[in-house]
mmCIF file with all atom_site columns, C-alpha atoms in Angstrom:
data_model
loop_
_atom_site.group_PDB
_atom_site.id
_atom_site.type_symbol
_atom_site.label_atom_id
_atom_site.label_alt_id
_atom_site.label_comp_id
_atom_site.label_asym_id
_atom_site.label_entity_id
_atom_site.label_seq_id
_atom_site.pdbx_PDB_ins_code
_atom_site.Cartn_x
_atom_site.Cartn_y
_atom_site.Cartn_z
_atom_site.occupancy
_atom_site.B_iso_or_equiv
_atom_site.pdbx_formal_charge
_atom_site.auth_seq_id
_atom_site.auth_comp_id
_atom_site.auth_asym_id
_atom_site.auth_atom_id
_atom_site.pdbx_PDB_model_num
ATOM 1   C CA . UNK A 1 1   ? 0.000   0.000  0.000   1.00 0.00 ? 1   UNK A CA 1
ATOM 2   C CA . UNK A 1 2   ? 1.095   3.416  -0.528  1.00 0.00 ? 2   UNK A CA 1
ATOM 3   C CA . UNK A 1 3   ? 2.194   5.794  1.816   1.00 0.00 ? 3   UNK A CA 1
ATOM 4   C CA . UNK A 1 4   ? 0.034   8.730  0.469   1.00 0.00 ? 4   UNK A CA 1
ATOM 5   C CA . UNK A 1 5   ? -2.941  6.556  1.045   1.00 0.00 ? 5   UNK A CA 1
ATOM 6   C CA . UNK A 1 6   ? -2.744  5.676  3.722   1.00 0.00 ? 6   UNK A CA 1
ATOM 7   C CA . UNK A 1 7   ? -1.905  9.419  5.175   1.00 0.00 ? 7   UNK A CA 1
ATOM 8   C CA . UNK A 1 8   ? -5.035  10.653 3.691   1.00 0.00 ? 8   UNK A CA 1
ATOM 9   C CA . UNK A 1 9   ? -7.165  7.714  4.825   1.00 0.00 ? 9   UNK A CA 1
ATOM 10  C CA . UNK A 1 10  ? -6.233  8.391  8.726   1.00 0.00 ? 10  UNK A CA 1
ATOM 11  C CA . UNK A 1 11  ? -6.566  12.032 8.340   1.00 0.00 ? 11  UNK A CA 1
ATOM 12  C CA . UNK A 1 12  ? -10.013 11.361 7.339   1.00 0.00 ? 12  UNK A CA 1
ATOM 13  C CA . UNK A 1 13  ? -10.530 9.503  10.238  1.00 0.00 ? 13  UNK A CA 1
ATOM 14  C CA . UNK A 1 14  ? -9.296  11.972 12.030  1.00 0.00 ? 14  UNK A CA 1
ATOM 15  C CA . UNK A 1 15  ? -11.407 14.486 10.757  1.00 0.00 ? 15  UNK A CA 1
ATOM 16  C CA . UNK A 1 16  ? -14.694 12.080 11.835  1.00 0.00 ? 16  UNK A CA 1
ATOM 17  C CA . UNK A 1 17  ? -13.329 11.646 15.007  1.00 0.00 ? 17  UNK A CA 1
ATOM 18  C CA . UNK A 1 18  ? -12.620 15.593 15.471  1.00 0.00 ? 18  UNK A CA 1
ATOM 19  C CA . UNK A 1 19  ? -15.748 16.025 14.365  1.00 0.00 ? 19  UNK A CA 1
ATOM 20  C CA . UNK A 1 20  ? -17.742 13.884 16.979  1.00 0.00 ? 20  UNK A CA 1
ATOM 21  C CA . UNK A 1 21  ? -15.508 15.284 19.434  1.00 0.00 ? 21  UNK A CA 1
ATOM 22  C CA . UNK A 1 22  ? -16.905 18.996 18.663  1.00 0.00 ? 22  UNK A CA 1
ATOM 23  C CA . UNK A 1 23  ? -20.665 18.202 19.177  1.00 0.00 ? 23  UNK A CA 1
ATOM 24  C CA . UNK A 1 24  ? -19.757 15.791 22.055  1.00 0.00 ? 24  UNK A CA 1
ATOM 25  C CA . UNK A 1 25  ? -17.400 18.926 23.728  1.00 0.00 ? 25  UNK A CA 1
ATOM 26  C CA . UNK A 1 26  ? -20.237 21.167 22.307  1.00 0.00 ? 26  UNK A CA 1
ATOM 27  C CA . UNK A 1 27  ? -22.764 19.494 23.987  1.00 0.00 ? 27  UNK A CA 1
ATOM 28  C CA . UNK A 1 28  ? -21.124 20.202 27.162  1.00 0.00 ? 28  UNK A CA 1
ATOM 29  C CA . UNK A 1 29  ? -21.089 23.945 27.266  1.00 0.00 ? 29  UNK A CA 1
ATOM 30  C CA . UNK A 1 30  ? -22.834 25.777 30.422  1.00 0.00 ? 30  UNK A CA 1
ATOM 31  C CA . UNK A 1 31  ? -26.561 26.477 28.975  1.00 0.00 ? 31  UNK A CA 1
ATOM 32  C CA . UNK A 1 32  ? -26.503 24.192 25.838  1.00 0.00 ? 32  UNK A CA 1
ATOM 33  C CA . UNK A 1 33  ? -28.567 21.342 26.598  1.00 0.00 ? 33  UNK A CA 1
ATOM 34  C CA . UNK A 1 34  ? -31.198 23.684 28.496  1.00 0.00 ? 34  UNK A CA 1
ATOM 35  C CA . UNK A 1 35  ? -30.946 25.762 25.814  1.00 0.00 ? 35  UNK A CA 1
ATOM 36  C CA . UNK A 1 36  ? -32.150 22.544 23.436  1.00 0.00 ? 36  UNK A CA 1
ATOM 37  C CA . UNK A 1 37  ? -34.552 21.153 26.051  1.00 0.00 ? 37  UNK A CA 1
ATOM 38  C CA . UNK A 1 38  ? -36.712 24.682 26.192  1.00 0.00 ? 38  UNK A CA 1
ATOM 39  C CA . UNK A 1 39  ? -36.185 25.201 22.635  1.00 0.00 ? 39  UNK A CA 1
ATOM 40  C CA . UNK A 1 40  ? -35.325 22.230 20.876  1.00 0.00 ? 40  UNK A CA 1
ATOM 41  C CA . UNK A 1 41  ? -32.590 24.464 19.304  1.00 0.00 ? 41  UNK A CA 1
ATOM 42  C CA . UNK A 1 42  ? -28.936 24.640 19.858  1.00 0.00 ? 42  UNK A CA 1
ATOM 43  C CA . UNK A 1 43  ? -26.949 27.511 18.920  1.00 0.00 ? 43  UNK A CA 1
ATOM 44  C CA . UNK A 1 44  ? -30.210 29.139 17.402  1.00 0.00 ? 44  UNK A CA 1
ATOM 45  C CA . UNK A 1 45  ? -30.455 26.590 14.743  1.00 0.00 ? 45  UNK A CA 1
ATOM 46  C CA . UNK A 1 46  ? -33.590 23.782 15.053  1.00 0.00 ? 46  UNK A CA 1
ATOM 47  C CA . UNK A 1 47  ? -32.715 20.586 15.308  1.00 0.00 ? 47  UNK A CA 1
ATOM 48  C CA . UNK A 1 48  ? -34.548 18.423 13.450  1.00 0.00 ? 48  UNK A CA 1
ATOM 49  C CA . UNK A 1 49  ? -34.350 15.553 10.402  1.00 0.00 ? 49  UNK A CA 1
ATOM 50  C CA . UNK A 1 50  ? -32.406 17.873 7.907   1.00 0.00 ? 50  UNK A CA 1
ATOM 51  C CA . UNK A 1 51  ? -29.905 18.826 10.312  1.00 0.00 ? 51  UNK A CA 1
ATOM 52  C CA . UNK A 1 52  ? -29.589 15.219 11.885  1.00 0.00 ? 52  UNK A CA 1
ATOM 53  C CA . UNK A 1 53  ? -29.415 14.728 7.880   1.00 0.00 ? 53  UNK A CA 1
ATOM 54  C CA . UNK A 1 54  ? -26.450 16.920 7.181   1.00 0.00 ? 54  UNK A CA 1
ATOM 55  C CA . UNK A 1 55  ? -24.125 16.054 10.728  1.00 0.00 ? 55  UNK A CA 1
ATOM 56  C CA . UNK A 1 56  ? -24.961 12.407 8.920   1.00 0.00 ? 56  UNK A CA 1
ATOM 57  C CA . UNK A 1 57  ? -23.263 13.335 6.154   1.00 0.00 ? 57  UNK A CA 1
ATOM 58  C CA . UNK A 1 58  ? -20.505 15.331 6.949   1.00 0.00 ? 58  UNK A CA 1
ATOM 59  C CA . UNK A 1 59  ? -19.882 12.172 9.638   1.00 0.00 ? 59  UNK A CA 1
ATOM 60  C CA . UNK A 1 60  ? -20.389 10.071 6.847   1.00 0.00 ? 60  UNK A CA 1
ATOM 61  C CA . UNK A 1 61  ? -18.825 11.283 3.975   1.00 0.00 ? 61  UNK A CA 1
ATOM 62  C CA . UNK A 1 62  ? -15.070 10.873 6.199   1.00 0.00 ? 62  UNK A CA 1
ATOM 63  C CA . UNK A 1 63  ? -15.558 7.498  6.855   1.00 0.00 ? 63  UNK A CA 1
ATOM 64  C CA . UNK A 1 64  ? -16.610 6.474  3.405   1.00 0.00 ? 64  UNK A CA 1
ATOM 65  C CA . UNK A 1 65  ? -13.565 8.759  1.914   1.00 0.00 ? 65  UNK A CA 1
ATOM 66  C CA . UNK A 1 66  ? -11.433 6.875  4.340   1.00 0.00 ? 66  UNK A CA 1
ATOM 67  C CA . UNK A 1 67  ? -12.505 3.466  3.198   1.00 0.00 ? 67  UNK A CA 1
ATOM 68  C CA . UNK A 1 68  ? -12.078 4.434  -1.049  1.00 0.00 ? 68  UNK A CA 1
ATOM 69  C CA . UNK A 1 69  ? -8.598  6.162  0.262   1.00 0.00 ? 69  UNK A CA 1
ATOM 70  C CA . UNK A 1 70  ? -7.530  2.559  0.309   1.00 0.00 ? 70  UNK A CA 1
ATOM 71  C CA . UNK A 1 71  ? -9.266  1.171  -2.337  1.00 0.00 ? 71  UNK A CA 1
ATOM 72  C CA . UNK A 1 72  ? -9.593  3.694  -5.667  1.00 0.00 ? 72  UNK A CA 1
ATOM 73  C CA . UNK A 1 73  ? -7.243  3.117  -8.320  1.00 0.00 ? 73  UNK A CA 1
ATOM 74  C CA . UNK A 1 74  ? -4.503  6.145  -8.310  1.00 0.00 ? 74  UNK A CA 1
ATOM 75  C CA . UNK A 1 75  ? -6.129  8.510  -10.238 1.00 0.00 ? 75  UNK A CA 1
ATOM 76  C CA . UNK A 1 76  ? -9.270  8.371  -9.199  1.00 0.00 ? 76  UNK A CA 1
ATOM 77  C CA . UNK A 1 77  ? -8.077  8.323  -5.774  1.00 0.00 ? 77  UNK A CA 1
ATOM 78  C CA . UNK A 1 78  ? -6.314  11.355 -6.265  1.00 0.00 ? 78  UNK A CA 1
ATOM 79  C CA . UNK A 1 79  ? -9.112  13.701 -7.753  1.00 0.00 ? 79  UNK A CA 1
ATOM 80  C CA . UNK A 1 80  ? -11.484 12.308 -5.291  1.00 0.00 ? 80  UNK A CA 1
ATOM 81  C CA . UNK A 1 81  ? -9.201  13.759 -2.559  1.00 0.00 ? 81  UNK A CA 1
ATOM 82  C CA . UNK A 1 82  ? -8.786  16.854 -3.891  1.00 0.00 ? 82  UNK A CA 1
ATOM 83  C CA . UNK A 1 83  ? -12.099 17.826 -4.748  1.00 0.00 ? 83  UNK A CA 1
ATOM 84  C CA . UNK A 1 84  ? -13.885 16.446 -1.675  1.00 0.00 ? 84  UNK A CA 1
ATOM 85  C CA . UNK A 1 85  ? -10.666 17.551 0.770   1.00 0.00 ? 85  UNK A CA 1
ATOM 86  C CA . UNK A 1 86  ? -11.187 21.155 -1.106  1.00 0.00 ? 86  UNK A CA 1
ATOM 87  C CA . UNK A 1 87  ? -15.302 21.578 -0.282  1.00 0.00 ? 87  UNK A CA 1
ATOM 88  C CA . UNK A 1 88  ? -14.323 20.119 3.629   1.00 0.00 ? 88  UNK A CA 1
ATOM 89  C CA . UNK A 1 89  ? -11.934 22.681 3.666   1.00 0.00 ? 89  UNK A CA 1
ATOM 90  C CA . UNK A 1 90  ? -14.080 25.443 2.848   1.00 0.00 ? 90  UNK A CA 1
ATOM 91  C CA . UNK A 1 91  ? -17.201 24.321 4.995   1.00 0.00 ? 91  UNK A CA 1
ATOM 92  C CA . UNK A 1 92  ? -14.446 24.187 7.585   1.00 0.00 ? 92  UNK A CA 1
ATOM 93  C CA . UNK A 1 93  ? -13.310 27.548 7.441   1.00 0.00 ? 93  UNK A CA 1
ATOM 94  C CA . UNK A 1 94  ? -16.222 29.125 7.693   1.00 0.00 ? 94  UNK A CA 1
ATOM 95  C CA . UNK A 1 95  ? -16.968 27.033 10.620  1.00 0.00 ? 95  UNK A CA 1
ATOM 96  C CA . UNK A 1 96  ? -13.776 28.570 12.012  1.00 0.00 ? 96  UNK A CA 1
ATOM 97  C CA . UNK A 1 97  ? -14.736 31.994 11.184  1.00 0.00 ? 97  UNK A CA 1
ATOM 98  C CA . UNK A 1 98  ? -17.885 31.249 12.656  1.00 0.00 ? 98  UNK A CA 1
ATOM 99  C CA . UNK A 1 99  ? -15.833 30.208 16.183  1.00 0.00 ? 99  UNK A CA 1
ATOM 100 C CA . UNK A 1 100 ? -13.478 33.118 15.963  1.00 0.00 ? 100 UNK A CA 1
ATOM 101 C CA . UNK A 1 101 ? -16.918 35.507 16.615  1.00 0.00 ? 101 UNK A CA 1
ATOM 102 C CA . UNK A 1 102 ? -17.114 34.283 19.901  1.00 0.00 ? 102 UNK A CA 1
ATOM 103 C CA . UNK A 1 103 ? -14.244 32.156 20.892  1.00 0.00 ? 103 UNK A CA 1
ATOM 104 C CA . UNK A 1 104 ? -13.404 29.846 23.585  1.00 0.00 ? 104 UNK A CA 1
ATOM 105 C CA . UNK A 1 105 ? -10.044 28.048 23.317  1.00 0.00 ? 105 UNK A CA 1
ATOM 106 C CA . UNK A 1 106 ? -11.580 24.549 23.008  1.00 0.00 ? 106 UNK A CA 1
ATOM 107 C CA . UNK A 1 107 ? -13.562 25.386 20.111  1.00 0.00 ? 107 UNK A CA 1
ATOM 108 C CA . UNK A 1 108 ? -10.861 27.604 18.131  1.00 0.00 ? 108 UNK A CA 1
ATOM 109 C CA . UNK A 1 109 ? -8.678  24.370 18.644  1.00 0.00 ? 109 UNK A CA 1
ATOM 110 C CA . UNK A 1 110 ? -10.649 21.462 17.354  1.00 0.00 ? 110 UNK A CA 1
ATOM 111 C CA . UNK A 1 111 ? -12.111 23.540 15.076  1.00 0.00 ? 111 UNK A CA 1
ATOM 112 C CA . UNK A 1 112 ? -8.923  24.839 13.236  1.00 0.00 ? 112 UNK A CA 1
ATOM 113 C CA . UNK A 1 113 ? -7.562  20.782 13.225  1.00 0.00 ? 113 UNK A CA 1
ATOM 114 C CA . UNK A 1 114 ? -10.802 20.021 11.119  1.00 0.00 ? 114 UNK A CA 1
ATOM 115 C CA . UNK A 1 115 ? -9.226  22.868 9.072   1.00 0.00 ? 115 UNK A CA 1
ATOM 116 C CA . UNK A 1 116 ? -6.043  21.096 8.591   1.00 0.00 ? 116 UNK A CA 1
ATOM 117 C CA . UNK A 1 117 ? -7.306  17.809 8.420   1.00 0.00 ? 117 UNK A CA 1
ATOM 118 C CA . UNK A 1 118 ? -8.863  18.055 4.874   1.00 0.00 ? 118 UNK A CA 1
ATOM 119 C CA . UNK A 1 119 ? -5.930  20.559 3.925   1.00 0.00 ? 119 UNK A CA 1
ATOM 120 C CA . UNK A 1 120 ? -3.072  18.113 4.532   1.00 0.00 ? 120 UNK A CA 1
ATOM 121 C CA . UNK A 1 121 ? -6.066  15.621 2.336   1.00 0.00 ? 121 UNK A CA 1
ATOM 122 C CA . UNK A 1 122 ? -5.671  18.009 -0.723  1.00 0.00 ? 122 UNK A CA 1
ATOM 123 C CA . UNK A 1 123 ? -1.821  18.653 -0.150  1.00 0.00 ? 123 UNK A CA 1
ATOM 124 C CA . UNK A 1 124 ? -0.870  15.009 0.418   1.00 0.00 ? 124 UNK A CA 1
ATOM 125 C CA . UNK A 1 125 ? -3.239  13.962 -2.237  1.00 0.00 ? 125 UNK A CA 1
ATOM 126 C CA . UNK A 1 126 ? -1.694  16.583 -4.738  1.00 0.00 ? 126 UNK A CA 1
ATOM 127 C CA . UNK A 1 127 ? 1.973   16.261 -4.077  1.00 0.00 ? 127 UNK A CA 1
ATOM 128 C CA . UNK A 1 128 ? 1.362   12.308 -4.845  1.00 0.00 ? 128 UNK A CA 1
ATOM 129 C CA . UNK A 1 129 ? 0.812   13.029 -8.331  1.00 0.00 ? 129 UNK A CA 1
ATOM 130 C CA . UNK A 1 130 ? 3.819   14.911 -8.578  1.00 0.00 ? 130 UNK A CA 1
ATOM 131 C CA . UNK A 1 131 ? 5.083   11.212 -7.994  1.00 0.00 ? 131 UNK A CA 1
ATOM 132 C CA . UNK A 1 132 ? 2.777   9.058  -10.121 1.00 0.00 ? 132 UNK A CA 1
#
Protein backbone atom coordinates (compact mmCIF):
# COMPACT_ATOMS: atom_id res chain seq x y z
CA UNK A 1 0.00 0.00 0.00
CA UNK A 2 1.10 3.42 -0.53
CA UNK A 3 2.19 5.79 1.82
CA UNK A 4 0.03 8.73 0.47
CA UNK A 5 -2.94 6.56 1.05
CA UNK A 6 -2.74 5.68 3.72
CA UNK A 7 -1.91 9.42 5.18
CA UNK A 8 -5.03 10.65 3.69
CA UNK A 9 -7.17 7.71 4.83
CA UNK A 10 -6.23 8.39 8.73
CA UNK A 11 -6.57 12.03 8.34
CA UNK A 12 -10.01 11.36 7.34
CA UNK A 13 -10.53 9.50 10.24
CA UNK A 14 -9.30 11.97 12.03
CA UNK A 15 -11.41 14.49 10.76
CA UNK A 16 -14.69 12.08 11.83
CA UNK A 17 -13.33 11.65 15.01
CA UNK A 18 -12.62 15.59 15.47
CA UNK A 19 -15.75 16.03 14.36
CA UNK A 20 -17.74 13.88 16.98
CA UNK A 21 -15.51 15.28 19.43
CA UNK A 22 -16.91 19.00 18.66
CA UNK A 23 -20.66 18.20 19.18
CA UNK A 24 -19.76 15.79 22.06
CA UNK A 25 -17.40 18.93 23.73
CA UNK A 26 -20.24 21.17 22.31
CA UNK A 27 -22.76 19.49 23.99
CA UNK A 28 -21.12 20.20 27.16
CA UNK A 29 -21.09 23.95 27.27
CA UNK A 30 -22.83 25.78 30.42
CA UNK A 31 -26.56 26.48 28.98
CA UNK A 32 -26.50 24.19 25.84
CA UNK A 33 -28.57 21.34 26.60
CA UNK A 34 -31.20 23.68 28.50
CA UNK A 35 -30.95 25.76 25.81
CA UNK A 36 -32.15 22.54 23.44
CA UNK A 37 -34.55 21.15 26.05
CA UNK A 38 -36.71 24.68 26.19
CA UNK A 39 -36.18 25.20 22.63
CA UNK A 40 -35.32 22.23 20.88
CA UNK A 41 -32.59 24.46 19.30
CA UNK A 42 -28.94 24.64 19.86
CA UNK A 43 -26.95 27.51 18.92
CA UNK A 44 -30.21 29.14 17.40
CA UNK A 45 -30.45 26.59 14.74
CA UNK A 46 -33.59 23.78 15.05
CA UNK A 47 -32.71 20.59 15.31
CA UNK A 48 -34.55 18.42 13.45
CA UNK A 49 -34.35 15.55 10.40
CA UNK A 50 -32.41 17.87 7.91
CA UNK A 51 -29.90 18.83 10.31
CA UNK A 52 -29.59 15.22 11.88
CA UNK A 53 -29.42 14.73 7.88
CA UNK A 54 -26.45 16.92 7.18
CA UNK A 55 -24.12 16.05 10.73
CA UNK A 56 -24.96 12.41 8.92
CA UNK A 57 -23.26 13.33 6.15
CA UNK A 58 -20.51 15.33 6.95
CA UNK A 59 -19.88 12.17 9.64
CA UNK A 60 -20.39 10.07 6.85
CA UNK A 61 -18.82 11.28 3.98
CA UNK A 62 -15.07 10.87 6.20
CA UNK A 63 -15.56 7.50 6.85
CA UNK A 64 -16.61 6.47 3.40
CA UNK A 65 -13.57 8.76 1.91
CA UNK A 66 -11.43 6.87 4.34
CA UNK A 67 -12.51 3.47 3.20
CA UNK A 68 -12.08 4.43 -1.05
CA UNK A 69 -8.60 6.16 0.26
CA UNK A 70 -7.53 2.56 0.31
CA UNK A 71 -9.27 1.17 -2.34
CA UNK A 72 -9.59 3.69 -5.67
CA UNK A 73 -7.24 3.12 -8.32
CA UNK A 74 -4.50 6.15 -8.31
CA UNK A 75 -6.13 8.51 -10.24
CA UNK A 76 -9.27 8.37 -9.20
CA UNK A 77 -8.08 8.32 -5.77
CA UNK A 78 -6.31 11.35 -6.27
CA UNK A 79 -9.11 13.70 -7.75
CA UNK A 80 -11.48 12.31 -5.29
CA UNK A 81 -9.20 13.76 -2.56
CA UNK A 82 -8.79 16.85 -3.89
CA UNK A 83 -12.10 17.83 -4.75
CA UNK A 84 -13.88 16.45 -1.67
CA UNK A 85 -10.67 17.55 0.77
CA UNK A 86 -11.19 21.16 -1.11
CA UNK A 87 -15.30 21.58 -0.28
CA UNK A 88 -14.32 20.12 3.63
CA UNK A 89 -11.93 22.68 3.67
CA UNK A 90 -14.08 25.44 2.85
CA UNK A 91 -17.20 24.32 5.00
CA UNK A 92 -14.45 24.19 7.58
CA UNK A 93 -13.31 27.55 7.44
CA UNK A 94 -16.22 29.13 7.69
CA UNK A 95 -16.97 27.03 10.62
CA UNK A 96 -13.78 28.57 12.01
CA UNK A 97 -14.74 31.99 11.18
CA UNK A 98 -17.88 31.25 12.66
CA UNK A 99 -15.83 30.21 16.18
CA UNK A 100 -13.48 33.12 15.96
CA UNK A 101 -16.92 35.51 16.61
CA UNK A 102 -17.11 34.28 19.90
CA UNK A 103 -14.24 32.16 20.89
CA UNK A 104 -13.40 29.85 23.59
CA UNK A 105 -10.04 28.05 23.32
CA UNK A 106 -11.58 24.55 23.01
CA UNK A 107 -13.56 25.39 20.11
CA UNK A 108 -10.86 27.60 18.13
CA UNK A 109 -8.68 24.37 18.64
CA UNK A 110 -10.65 21.46 17.35
CA UNK A 111 -12.11 23.54 15.08
CA UNK A 112 -8.92 24.84 13.24
CA UNK A 113 -7.56 20.78 13.22
CA UNK A 114 -10.80 20.02 11.12
CA UNK A 115 -9.23 22.87 9.07
CA UNK A 116 -6.04 21.10 8.59
CA UNK A 117 -7.31 17.81 8.42
CA UNK A 118 -8.86 18.06 4.87
CA UNK A 119 -5.93 20.56 3.92
CA UNK A 120 -3.07 18.11 4.53
CA UNK A 121 -6.07 15.62 2.34
CA UNK A 122 -5.67 18.01 -0.72
CA UNK A 123 -1.82 18.65 -0.15
CA UNK A 124 -0.87 15.01 0.42
CA UNK A 125 -3.24 13.96 -2.24
CA UNK A 126 -1.69 16.58 -4.74
CA UNK A 127 1.97 16.26 -4.08
CA UNK A 128 1.36 12.31 -4.85
CA UNK A 129 0.81 13.03 -8.33
CA UNK A 130 3.82 14.91 -8.58
CA UNK A 131 5.08 11.21 -7.99
CA UNK A 132 2.78 9.06 -10.12
Amino acid sequence: MEDWKIKISVLWLFYAVAFLAVMSLGSLEPGVLQEFLDTGEIGGMKVGPELLLLFAILLLVPLIMAFLSLTLKDSTNRWANIIVGIVFTVFQLVALIETLAEPSAWATLMELSKVVAPALIVWYAWKSKQKA
